Every structure is written in structure tokens, then in C-alpha cells.
Amino acid sequence: MNLEPPAPDARWNGWIWVYRTRWLDRALSIVTRPVYPGEGLSALLLGTNLFLLLSSYYLLKVVREALILSQNGAEAKTYATAAQAALLLCVVPAYDMLAKRFLRTRLVMIVTCFFMTHLLIFAGLGQVGVAIDVPFFLWLGVFSVVIVAQFWAFASDVYTEEEGKRLFPILGVGSALGSLVGAALSGHALAALGPHGVMLLAAGLLAAAVMSTWVVNRYMCATCSNQPDIADQPFRDRGGFRLVFSDRYLVLIALFVLLLNVVNTGGEFLLGKLVVAEADRRALLAGDAFGRQAFIGDFYSRYFTVASLLGLLFQIFLVSRIFRWIGIRGALLVTPCIALGGYVLLAGAPLLAVLGATKLLENSSDYSIQNTARHSLFLSVGRDAKYKAKQAIDTVFWRAGDLVQAGLVFAGSLLAFTVRQYALVLLLSVVGWLIVTARLGREYRSRQLHETPEARGTSMAGEAS
């Protein structure tokens, strides 16, 4: 972290904590190594921030499902999902405008407070009987992508590229724990507090995340010699979409994200078809219609639990080691290769057991290895790209993957595709994903070779001209 002691008259001496938390540096070396003095505390603070954000989101997911399905049904949910992509086309320019007006920390805190106050408004409207199901569904879709993209932009701004490669795996543990804890507590919280009470609970978590952002910024500015200058540097005028389309590297990341989501959502759709078919078969044999719903609920309960636990274990014990063994380029290929092997097997044997095992490994590696590697790609870009281009990629291009997959499902329904035919379509999507990933890896490697270590260490200081 380029640690240097602050001036003796510093009002907020974070350097003292570097020495008080040396035990934390040693403890976190289980996840990644080396962890240099002071890095453990910064990673813990950022990981806690991400834990709070993900916990709030997973608490709100169950509220979203309860509201949209109980008040309007599955059709409204489908239409609202499509509308999210169109809404994000307006969100990205609005985020660009905020980035022009505010510095880094204020930008992050203002956007987080914006979402937090909306939760208070939704809770109040719901209490007086106003229908908030569709607006809340749209809001949560925007919140989930904007707030996470912003966090990783902030994290890549406070770390150099070398530091990020070592310490992002620790931040990923916070993400995995937040997802797991939020999902585990969501049902109990909804039963005890009701949907509007859960909204207030999530708003409290976001308030804690705002304070965490302030503490992280103060700590980094007090212990890192270059951070005060970076934190006070304004953003440029170029918008997120313009940044993406002016850089081949960012275009490849955008295509990578789009295809990743096409394959992921396509696999989930196919898994749902096979689960429903198996539930129908068992209900028919047993003559028990209620057994159908019980089988589906039990399957997905075990499926999500195992996937979350595997993702957490991968994050703790595998991610940083994979980064050291095969680098970011190799890590990006892990999940596509798992998907390729799985859908080849599924095309030959369209069975629930085959797809279930494939999706478990695919999702577990996606939550951990793929997710951390994908966010690490932005460590080598300029500050404007970290915040603005990343927002465009992780919001609009991500949701565009949902729209592409919806189109494939619609076409498959018209043509009466079988499971094997759907698997072949997904297999072609995986091949395209692998090609884009390979080209992205070459572009990433090219950037590494053409940048000096000094340039990479200070890449966060400004946008490349």
C-alpha cells in the first residue's frame, strides 16, 4: 500500500492501527499472501463494506419476490425484468453527471444514501397501502448492479494493480459471506418483520456501509502517500458508454460480461425446466400434487446452499492461489471451461443430475474465481473507466445478457426445442464466450507488457490520454 507514516500533526493517525493489527495481516494470509503491514485492516474494512451491501441485497431479494408474485404474478416479473435494461440506459448517464460533480468518496456515499433513502420511502408507502411491487422490483434491479459496480470501482481506486491482485480475494470473502448470511436470514427476517420491516433493516445496513466507506477513505489517506492526491482528483467529462466504445479492452470486457450472463441465465432456465419435469414425474407416480411443490422447494434450497458454501470455500482457499498459479488470464477461463464440459455432457445425456452438477460447479466458480478475476480487470484502467465505464458494463451490458437469453428462450419455445437442443444452443454460447475470453486475455496480457511497473502502480492516478 506504499505505507508511509503521516505527519506528526495528522488529526486522524491511521498509522497507529497498522501496528495494532499486525495479527490481522497474519490471519488473512490464509486467504492470500503476502499481506503486508496495514493491508489486512484495509482489506477487512472493504470486505465488511461489501458484506453489508450484499447482505442488504439478499435480504431485499425475498421481499421483491414476495411483493411481485403475490400482487401481480410471474408475468409482471418477466416484463419488469425486461424493463430494467431500458431503465439502466438512463441510470448510466445520470451516474456520469454525479461523477462530474463530486469527488470519489462523496460520490460513493451520495449514491449509497440515495438508495438508502428510497428504502425508507418504499417502506412508508407500503405501510399506507400504496402498491409498490413493480417500482420496487425495478428499483432493486438497478440497486443490485449499480451499488456493487461502484464498490469494486472504489476498491480498484484505493489499491494499485499489484495490491488488488493480492487483496481482492479477501474482499471476495466479504461478498460470499454477505450473500450467504443475507440469504440465510431473509426468510426469518420476512416472517418476523414483514416486507416493510426488512426494508428498514436493509436501510440500516446501507447506513453502516456509508460509514464504512468514510472510514476506509480516511484510513487509506492516512497510511498511503499517494491516496490523498487520488481522492481529491476530479473525474473527467467523458461518459461511461463513450469510454467503453473507445477502448478495445473495455469492449471485450463488455462482450465477456454479456456472454457470461447469457450462459448463466440460460443454464438456470434449463435447470428450472428439468427440475419441474422431474417434480411432475414424481407427483404423477405418487399421486400427490403437493409433492411437486415440495420437491422443487427442497431441490432449490439444497442447490443454493451448496453453491453458496462451495463458492465461499473456493474464495477462501482457491482464488488467490489460482491467481498465483495461472494468473488473471487463466482464472478467467476456469468457469467457461467448466460450462463447456458440462454442456457437452448434457447434450449427450440431458439429465437433471448432469445439469445440476454442472450448474453447482459453474455457479460456485462464478461467485468466487470468475467474479474476483472479472473485477480485477479494471485495476489496470484509468479512474474514469473504473467508475463510469464499469457502471455501463456491469449494468447495461449485464442486463443485455438477460434480454439476449430471453430472446433465445422465446425462439426455442416457438420451435419447440427439446432439452438437448437447448443444450446445444448453450454450447454454442459457451464457445463464443471462450473465444471472447481468450481475446480478452491476450489484450490484458498486451497491456501488462506495454506498461512499466511504475505506470501500473500509479494507473489509478488518472485516465490514460
Coordinates of C-alpha atoms in Angstrom, one line a residue:
M1 CA 0.0 0.0 0.0
N2 CA 3.1 2.3 -0.2
L3 CA 2.8 2.8 3.5
E4 CA 4.5 5.9 4.9
P5 CA 4.0 7.4 8.4
P6 CA 1.8 10.5 8.4
A7 CA 2.9 13.9 9.6
P8 CA 3.1 14.2 13.4
D9 CA 0.2 16.7 13.4
A10 CA -2.1 14.4 11.4
R11 CA -5.6 14.6 13.0
W12 CA -6.5 11.1 12.1
N13 CA -3.5 8.9 12.6
G14 CA -4.3 5.6 10.9
W15 CA -0.7 4.6 11.1
I16 CA -1.2 3.6 14.7
W17 CA -3.6 0.9 13.5
V18 CA -1.0 -0.6 11.2
Y19 CA 0.9 -1.7 14.2
R20 CA -2.1 -2.7 16.3
T21 CA -3.4 -5.0 13.7
R22 CA -0.4 -7.0 12.7
W23 CA -2.1 -10.1 13.9
L24 CA -4.8 -9.5 11.3
D25 CA -2.3 -9.4 8.5
R26 CA -1.0 -12.8 9.6
A27 CA -4.5 -14.2 9.9
L28 CA -5.6 -13.1 6.4
S29 CA -2.6 -14.7 4.9
I30 CA -4.7 -17.9 4.9
V31 CA -6.7 -16.4 2.1
T32 CA -3.9 -14.7 0.2
R33 CA -0.2 -14.0 0.6
P34 CA 1.7 -11.9 1.3
V35 CA -0.3 -9.5 3.3
Y36 CA 1.9 -6.5 4.1
P37 CA 1.6 -4.4 7.3
G38 CA -1.6 -2.4 7.3
E39 CA -3.1 -4.2 4.3
G40 CA -5.1 -6.6 6.5
L41 CA -7.1 -3.8 8.1
S42 CA -7.8 -2.1 4.8
A43 CA -9.0 -5.3 3.3
L44 CA -11.1 -6.1 6.3
L45 CA -12.8 -2.7 6.2
L46 CA -13.5 -3.0 2.4
G47 CA -14.6 -6.6 2.9
T48 CA -17.0 -5.5 5.6
N49 CA -18.4 -2.8 3.3
L50 CA -19.1 -5.4 0.6
F51 CA -20.6 -7.8 3.2
L52 CA -23.1 -5.1 4.3
L53 CA -24.0 -4.3 0.7
L54 CA -24.6 -7.9 -0.3
S55 CA -26.4 -8.8 2.9
S56 CA -28.8 -5.9 2.3
Y57 CA -29.4 -7.0 -1.3
Y58 CA -30.1 -10.6 -0.4
L59 CA -32.5 -9.6 2.4
L60 CA -34.3 -7.4 -0.2
K61 CA -34.5 -10.2 -2.8
V62 CA -37.0 -12.2 -0.8
V63 CA -39.1 -9.0 -0.3
R64 CA -39.0 -8.5 -4.1
E65 CA -40.3 -12.0 -4.8
A66 CA -43.0 -11.8 -2.1
L67 CA -44.3 -8.4 -3.5
I68 CA -44.2 -9.0 -7.2
L69 CA -45.5 -12.6 -7.2
S70 CA -48.3 -12.0 -4.7
Q71 CA -49.6 -8.8 -6.2
N72 CA -49.1 -9.3 -10.0
G73 CA -47.8 -12.8 -10.7
A74 CA -45.0 -14.3 -12.7
E75 CA -45.9 -12.4 -15.9
A76 CA -45.3 -9.0 -14.4
K77 CA -42.0 -10.2 -13.1
T78 CA -40.9 -11.2 -16.6
Y79 CA -42.0 -7.8 -18.0
A80 CA -40.3 -5.9 -15.2
T81 CA -37.0 -7.8 -15.8
A82 CA -37.0 -6.6 -19.4
A83 CA -37.9 -3.0 -18.3
Q84 CA -34.8 -2.9 -16.1
A85 CA -32.5 -3.0 -19.1
A86 CA -34.2 0.1 -20.6
L87 CA -34.2 1.9 -17.2
L88 CA -30.4 1.4 -16.9
L89 CA -29.8 3.3 -20.2
C90 CA -31.0 6.3 -18.2
V91 CA -29.1 5.4 -15.0
V92 CA -25.7 5.3 -16.5
P93 CA -25.7 8.9 -17.9
A94 CA -27.2 10.1 -14.5
Y95 CA -24.2 8.4 -12.7
D96 CA -21.8 10.1 -15.2
M97 CA -23.3 13.5 -14.2
L98 CA -22.8 12.8 -10.5
A99 CA -19.2 11.7 -11.1
K100 CA -18.5 15.1 -12.8
R101 CA -19.7 17.0 -9.7
F102 CA -18.3 15.0 -6.8
L103 CA -15.0 13.5 -5.7
R104 CA -14.6 9.8 -5.1
T105 CA -15.7 9.4 -1.5
R106 CA -18.7 11.8 -1.8
L107 CA -19.8 10.1 -5.0
V108 CA -19.9 6.7 -3.3
M109 CA -21.6 7.9 -0.2
I110 CA -24.2 10.0 -2.0
V111 CA -25.2 7.1 -4.3
T112 CA -25.4 4.8 -1.3
C113 CA -27.5 7.3 0.6
F114 CA -29.7 7.8 -2.4
F115 CA -30.7 4.1 -2.4
M116 CA -31.0 4.0 1.4
T117 CA -33.5 6.9 1.4
H118 CA -35.5 5.1 -1.3
L119 CA -35.9 2.2 1.0
L120 CA -37.4 4.5 3.7
I121 CA -39.8 5.8 1.1
F122 CA -40.8 2.4 -0.1
A123 CA -41.4 1.2 3.5
G124 CA -43.5 4.3 4.2
L125 CA -45.6 3.9 1.0
G126 CA -46.1 0.2 1.7
Q127 CA -47.3 0.9 5.2
V128 CA -50.1 3.1 4.0
G129 CA -51.3 0.6 1.3
V130 CA -49.7 2.0 -1.8
A131 CA -48.8 -0.7 -4.4
I132 CA -45.0 -0.7 -4.7
D133 CA -44.4 -4.2 -6.2
V134 CA -43.4 -3.2 -9.7
P135 CA -41.5 0.0 -8.8
F136 CA -39.6 -1.9 -6.0
F137 CA -38.7 -4.7 -8.4
L138 CA -37.3 -2.2 -10.9
W139 CA -35.5 -0.3 -8.2
L140 CA -33.9 -3.4 -6.8
G141 CA -32.7 -4.4 -10.2
V142 CA -30.9 -1.1 -10.6
F143 CA -29.6 -1.1 -7.0
S144 CA -28.1 -4.6 -7.2
V145 CA -25.9 -3.8 -10.2
V146 CA -25.1 -0.1 -9.6
I147 CA -24.0 -0.5 -5.9
V148 CA -21.8 -3.5 -6.5
A149 CA -20.1 -2.0 -9.6
Q150 CA -19.5 1.2 -7.6
F151 CA -17.9 -0.8 -4.7
W152 CA -15.4 -2.5 -7.0
A153 CA -14.6 0.7 -8.7
F154 CA -13.8 2.3 -5.3
A155 CA -11.7 -0.8 -4.3
S156 CA -9.7 -0.7 -7.5
D157 CA -9.1 3.0 -6.9
V158 CA -7.7 2.6 -3.4
Y159 CA -5.4 -0.3 -4.4
T160 CA -2.7 -0.4 -7.0
E161 CA -2.8 -3.2 -9.6
E162 CA -0.4 -5.4 -7.7
E163 CA -2.2 -4.9 -4.4
G164 CA -5.6 -5.6 -5.9
K165 CA -4.4 -8.9 -7.4
R166 CA -3.4 -10.0 -3.9
L167 CA -6.1 -8.4 -1.8
F168 CA -9.3 -8.8 -4.0
P169 CA -9.6 -12.4 -2.9
I170 CA -10.1 -11.2 0.7
L171 CA -12.8 -8.7 -0.5
G172 CA -14.5 -11.6 -2.3
V173 CA -14.8 -13.4 1.1
G174 CA -16.9 -10.5 2.3
S175 CA -19.1 -10.8 -0.8
A176 CA -19.6 -14.6 -0.3
L177 CA -20.4 -14.2 3.4
G178 CA -22.8 -11.4 2.7
S179 CA -24.6 -13.4 0.1
L180 CA -24.7 -16.5 2.4
V181 CA -25.8 -14.6 5.6
G182 CA -28.3 -12.4 3.8
A183 CA -29.9 -15.4 2.0
A184 CA -30.0 -17.5 5.2
L185 CA -31.6 -14.7 7.3
S186 CA -34.0 -13.4 4.6
G187 CA -36.9 -15.9 5.2
H188 CA -36.7 -15.5 9.0
A189 CA -36.5 -11.7 8.7
L190 CA -39.5 -11.6 6.4
A191 CA -41.6 -13.7 8.8
A192 CA -40.6 -11.7 11.8
L193 CA -40.6 -8.1 10.4
G194 CA -42.7 -8.3 7.3
P195 CA -41.6 -6.8 4.0
H196 CA -41.5 -3.2 5.2
G197 CA -39.5 -4.1 8.3
V198 CA -37.0 -5.9 6.2
M199 CA -36.6 -2.7 4.1
L200 CA -35.8 -0.7 7.2
L201 CA -33.3 -3.3 8.3
A202 CA -31.6 -3.2 4.9
A203 CA -31.6 0.6 5.1
G204 CA -29.7 0.3 8.4
L205 CA -27.1 -1.9 6.7
L206 CA -26.6 0.6 3.9
A207 CA -26.1 3.4 6.5
A208 CA -23.4 1.2 8.1
A209 CA -21.9 0.8 4.6
V210 CA -21.8 4.6 4.2
M211 CA -19.8 5.0 7.4
S212 CA -17.5 2.1 6.4
T213 CA -16.7 3.9 3.1
W214 CA -15.8 7.1 5.0
V215 CA -13.5 5.1 7.4
V216 CA -11.8 3.3 4.6
N217 CA -11.1 6.5 2.8
R218 CA -9.7 8.2 5.9
Y219 CA -7.5 5.1 6.8
M220 CA -6.1 4.9 3.2
C221 CA -5.4 8.6 3.1
A222 CA -3.7 8.5 6.4
T223 CA -1.4 5.5 5.6
C224 CA -0.8 5.7 1.9
S225 CA 1.3 8.5 0.5
N226 CA -0.5 8.7 -2.9
Q227 CA -4.1 8.4 -1.7
P228 CA -4.8 12.0 -0.6
D229 CA -4.0 13.2 -4.1
I230 CA -6.0 10.4 -5.8
A231 CA -9.0 11.0 -3.5
D232 CA -9.0 14.7 -4.4
Q233 CA -8.7 14.2 -8.1
P234 CA -11.9 15.1 -10.1
F235 CA -13.2 12.9 -12.8
R236 CA -13.2 13.9 -16.5
D237 CA -16.1 14.7 -18.7
R238 CA -16.2 11.6 -20.9
G239 CA -19.3 9.4 -20.3
G240 CA -19.4 5.7 -19.5
F241 CA -20.6 4.5 -22.9
R242 CA -18.1 6.7 -24.7
L243 CA -15.3 5.3 -22.6
V244 CA -16.3 1.7 -23.4
F245 CA -16.6 2.1 -27.1
S246 CA -13.3 4.0 -27.4
D247 CA -11.2 1.2 -25.9
R248 CA -11.0 -2.3 -27.4
Y249 CA -10.1 -3.7 -24.0
L250 CA -13.3 -2.3 -22.4
V251 CA -15.4 -3.5 -25.4
L252 CA -14.0 -7.0 -24.9
I253 CA -14.9 -6.9 -21.1
A254 CA -18.4 -5.8 -22.1
L255 CA -18.8 -8.7 -24.5
F256 CA -17.4 -11.0 -21.9
V257 CA -19.9 -9.9 -19.3
L258 CA -22.8 -10.1 -21.8
L259 CA -22.0 -13.7 -22.8
L260 CA -21.3 -14.7 -19.2
N261 CA -24.8 -13.7 -18.3
V262 CA -26.3 -15.3 -21.4
V263 CA -24.7 -18.7 -20.4
N264 CA -25.6 -18.3 -16.7
T265 CA -29.2 -17.4 -17.2
G266 CA -29.6 -20.0 -19.9
G267 CA -28.4 -22.7 -17.7
E268 CA -30.7 -21.6 -14.9
F269 CA -33.6 -21.7 -17.3
L270 CA -32.8 -25.1 -18.5
L271 CA -32.2 -26.3 -14.9
G272 CA -35.7 -25.0 -14.0
K273 CA -37.2 -27.0 -16.9
L274 CA -35.6 -30.2 -15.8
V275 CA -36.5 -29.7 -12.1
V276 CA -40.1 -29.0 -13.0
A277 CA -40.2 -32.1 -15.3
E278 CA -38.8 -34.3 -12.5
A279 CA -41.2 -32.9 -10.0
D280 CA -44.1 -33.6 -12.3
R281 CA -42.9 -37.2 -12.9
R282 CA -42.6 -37.8 -9.1
A283 CA -46.0 -36.2 -8.4
L284 CA -47.6 -38.4 -11.1
L285 CA -46.1 -41.6 -9.7
A286 CA -47.1 -40.7 -6.1
G287 CA -50.4 -39.2 -7.0
D288 CA -49.6 -36.2 -4.8
A289 CA -49.9 -32.7 -6.3
F290 CA -48.5 -31.1 -3.2
G291 CA -45.3 -33.2 -3.5
R292 CA -44.5 -31.4 -6.7
Q293 CA -44.1 -28.0 -4.9
A294 CA -42.2 -29.7 -2.0
F295 CA -39.7 -31.3 -4.4
I296 CA -39.0 -28.0 -6.2
G297 CA -38.6 -26.1 -2.9
D298 CA -36.3 -28.8 -1.4
F299 CA -34.2 -29.0 -4.6
Y300 CA -33.5 -25.3 -4.8
S301 CA -32.9 -25.0 -1.1
R302 CA -30.2 -27.6 -1.2
Y303 CA -28.9 -26.3 -4.6
F304 CA -28.4 -22.6 -3.4
T305 CA -27.0 -23.7 -0.1
V306 CA -24.4 -26.0 -1.6
A307 CA -23.5 -23.5 -4.3
S308 CA -23.0 -20.7 -1.7
L309 CA -20.9 -22.9 0.6
L310 CA -18.7 -24.1 -2.3
G311 CA -18.3 -20.5 -3.5
L312 CA -17.2 -19.4 -0.1
L313 CA -14.7 -22.3 0.2
F314 CA -13.3 -21.6 -3.3
Q315 CA -13.0 -17.9 -2.4
I316 CA -11.0 -18.6 0.8
F317 CA -8.8 -21.4 -0.4
L318 CA -8.5 -21.3 -4.2
V319 CA -8.9 -17.8 -5.7
S320 CA -5.6 -16.3 -4.6
R321 CA -3.7 -19.5 -5.4
I322 CA -5.2 -19.7 -8.8
F323 CA -4.2 -16.1 -9.4
R324 CA -0.6 -17.0 -8.5
W325 CA -0.5 -20.3 -10.5
I326 CA -2.2 -19.2 -13.8
G327 CA -2.8 -15.5 -13.4
I328 CA -5.8 -13.4 -14.1
R329 CA -5.9 -14.7 -17.8
G330 CA -6.1 -18.3 -16.7
A331 CA -8.6 -17.6 -13.9
L332 CA -11.0 -16.1 -16.5
L333 CA -11.0 -19.4 -18.4
V334 CA -12.0 -21.6 -15.4
T335 CA -15.7 -21.1 -15.4
P336 CA -16.2 -21.2 -19.2
C337 CA -14.2 -24.5 -19.3
I338 CA -16.5 -25.9 -16.6
A339 CA -19.5 -24.8 -18.6
L340 CA -18.1 -26.2 -21.8
G341 CA -17.6 -29.7 -20.3
G342 CA -20.9 -29.7 -18.6
Y343 CA -23.0 -28.7 -21.6
V344 CA -21.1 -31.3 -23.8
L345 CA -22.2 -33.9 -21.3
L346 CA -25.7 -32.5 -21.2
A347 CA -26.1 -32.6 -24.9
G348 CA -25.3 -36.3 -24.8
A349 CA -27.2 -37.1 -21.6
P350 CA -29.9 -34.5 -20.9
L351 CA -30.4 -35.5 -17.3
L352 CA -31.1 -33.4 -14.2
A353 CA -28.1 -34.9 -12.3
V354 CA -25.7 -33.9 -15.1
L355 CA -27.0 -30.3 -15.3
G356 CA -27.3 -30.0 -11.5
A357 CA -23.7 -30.9 -11.1
T358 CA -22.6 -28.6 -13.9
K359 CA -24.5 -25.6 -12.5
L360 CA -23.2 -26.2 -9.0
L361 CA -19.6 -26.1 -10.2
E362 CA -20.3 -23.3 -12.7
N363 CA -22.0 -21.0 -10.1
S364 CA -19.6 -21.8 -7.3
S365 CA -16.6 -20.8 -9.6
D366 CA -18.6 -17.9 -10.9
Y367 CA -19.3 -16.5 -7.5
S368 CA -15.6 -16.8 -6.5
I369 CA -12.9 -17.3 -9.1
Q370 CA -14.7 -15.6 -12.1
N371 CA -16.2 -12.8 -10.1
T372 CA -12.9 -11.8 -8.5
A373 CA -11.0 -12.1 -11.8
R374 CA -13.6 -10.0 -13.7
H375 CA -13.4 -7.1 -11.2
S376 CA -9.6 -7.3 -11.2
L377 CA -9.6 -6.5 -15.0
F378 CA -10.4 -2.9 -14.0
L379 CA -7.2 -2.5 -11.9
S380 CA -5.2 -1.5 -14.9
V381 CA -7.6 1.1 -16.4
G382 CA -7.8 4.8 -15.6
R383 CA -10.0 6.3 -12.9
D384 CA -12.8 7.4 -15.2
A385 CA -13.1 3.9 -16.6
K386 CA -13.1 2.4 -13.1
Y387 CA -16.2 4.3 -12.2
K388 CA -18.0 5.3 -15.3
A389 CA -17.2 2.5 -17.9
K390 CA -17.6 -0.1 -15.2
Q391 CA -21.1 1.2 -14.4
A392 CA -22.0 0.9 -18.0
I393 CA -20.6 -2.6 -18.4
D394 CA -21.9 -4.1 -15.1
T395 CA -25.4 -2.6 -15.6
V396 CA -26.5 -2.2 -19.2
F397 CA -24.3 -4.9 -20.8
W398 CA -25.1 -7.3 -18.0
R399 CA -28.8 -6.8 -18.4
A400 CA -28.4 -7.0 -22.1
G401 CA -27.4 -10.6 -21.5
D402 CA -30.8 -11.2 -19.9
L403 CA -32.5 -9.8 -23.0
V404 CA -30.5 -12.0 -25.3
Q405 CA -31.3 -15.1 -23.3
A406 CA -35.0 -14.1 -23.2
G407 CA -34.9 -13.9 -27.0
L408 CA -33.3 -17.4 -27.2
V409 CA -35.9 -18.8 -24.9
F410 CA -38.7 -17.2 -26.9
A411 CA -37.3 -18.6 -30.2
G412 CA -36.8 -22.0 -28.5
S413 CA -40.4 -22.0 -27.4
L414 CA -41.7 -21.2 -30.9
L415 CA -39.5 -24.0 -32.4
A416 CA -40.4 -26.5 -29.6
F417 CA -36.8 -27.1 -28.6
T418 CA -36.0 -30.2 -26.5
V419 CA -33.6 -30.1 -23.6
R420 CA -30.8 -31.5 -25.9
Q421 CA -31.4 -28.7 -28.4
Y422 CA -31.3 -26.0 -25.7
A423 CA -28.1 -27.6 -24.5
L424 CA -26.6 -27.3 -28.0
V425 CA -27.6 -23.6 -28.2
L426 CA -25.9 -23.0 -24.8
L427 CA -22.9 -24.9 -26.0
L428 CA -22.5 -22.5 -28.9
S429 CA -22.9 -19.6 -26.5
V430 CA -20.1 -21.1 -24.3
V431 CA -17.8 -21.4 -27.4
G432 CA -18.4 -17.7 -28.2
W433 CA -17.7 -16.9 -24.5
L434 CA -14.4 -18.8 -24.7
I435 CA -13.3 -17.0 -27.9
V436 CA -14.1 -13.6 -26.3
T437 CA -12.3 -14.7 -23.1
A438 CA -9.2 -15.8 -25.0
R439 CA -9.1 -12.5 -26.9
L440 CA -9.6 -10.5 -23.7
G441 CA -6.8 -12.5 -22.0
R442 CA -4.5 -11.6 -24.9
E443 CA -5.5 -7.9 -24.7
Y444 CA -4.9 -8.0 -20.9
R445 CA -1.5 -9.5 -21.4
S446 CA -0.6 -6.9 -24.0
R447 CA -1.5 -4.1 -21.6
Q448 CA 0.7 -5.7 -19.0
L449 CA 3.7 -6.0 -21.3
H450 CA 3.4 -2.4 -22.6
E451 CA 3.1 -0.8 -19.1
T452 CA 6.1 -0.4 -16.9
P453 CA 5.7 -1.5 -13.2
E454 CA 5.8 2.2 -12.2
A455 CA 2.9 3.0 -14.6
R456 CA 0.9 0.1 -13.4
G457 CA 1.4 1.1 -9.8
T458 CA 0.1 4.6 -10.5
S459 CA -2.6 3.8 -13.1
M460 CA -5.2 4.9 -10.7
A461 CA -3.9 8.4 -10.6
G462 CA -5.6 9.4 -13.9
E463 CA -7.1 8.4 -17.1
A464 CA -4.7 7.4 -19.9
S465 CA -4.8 10.0 -22.6

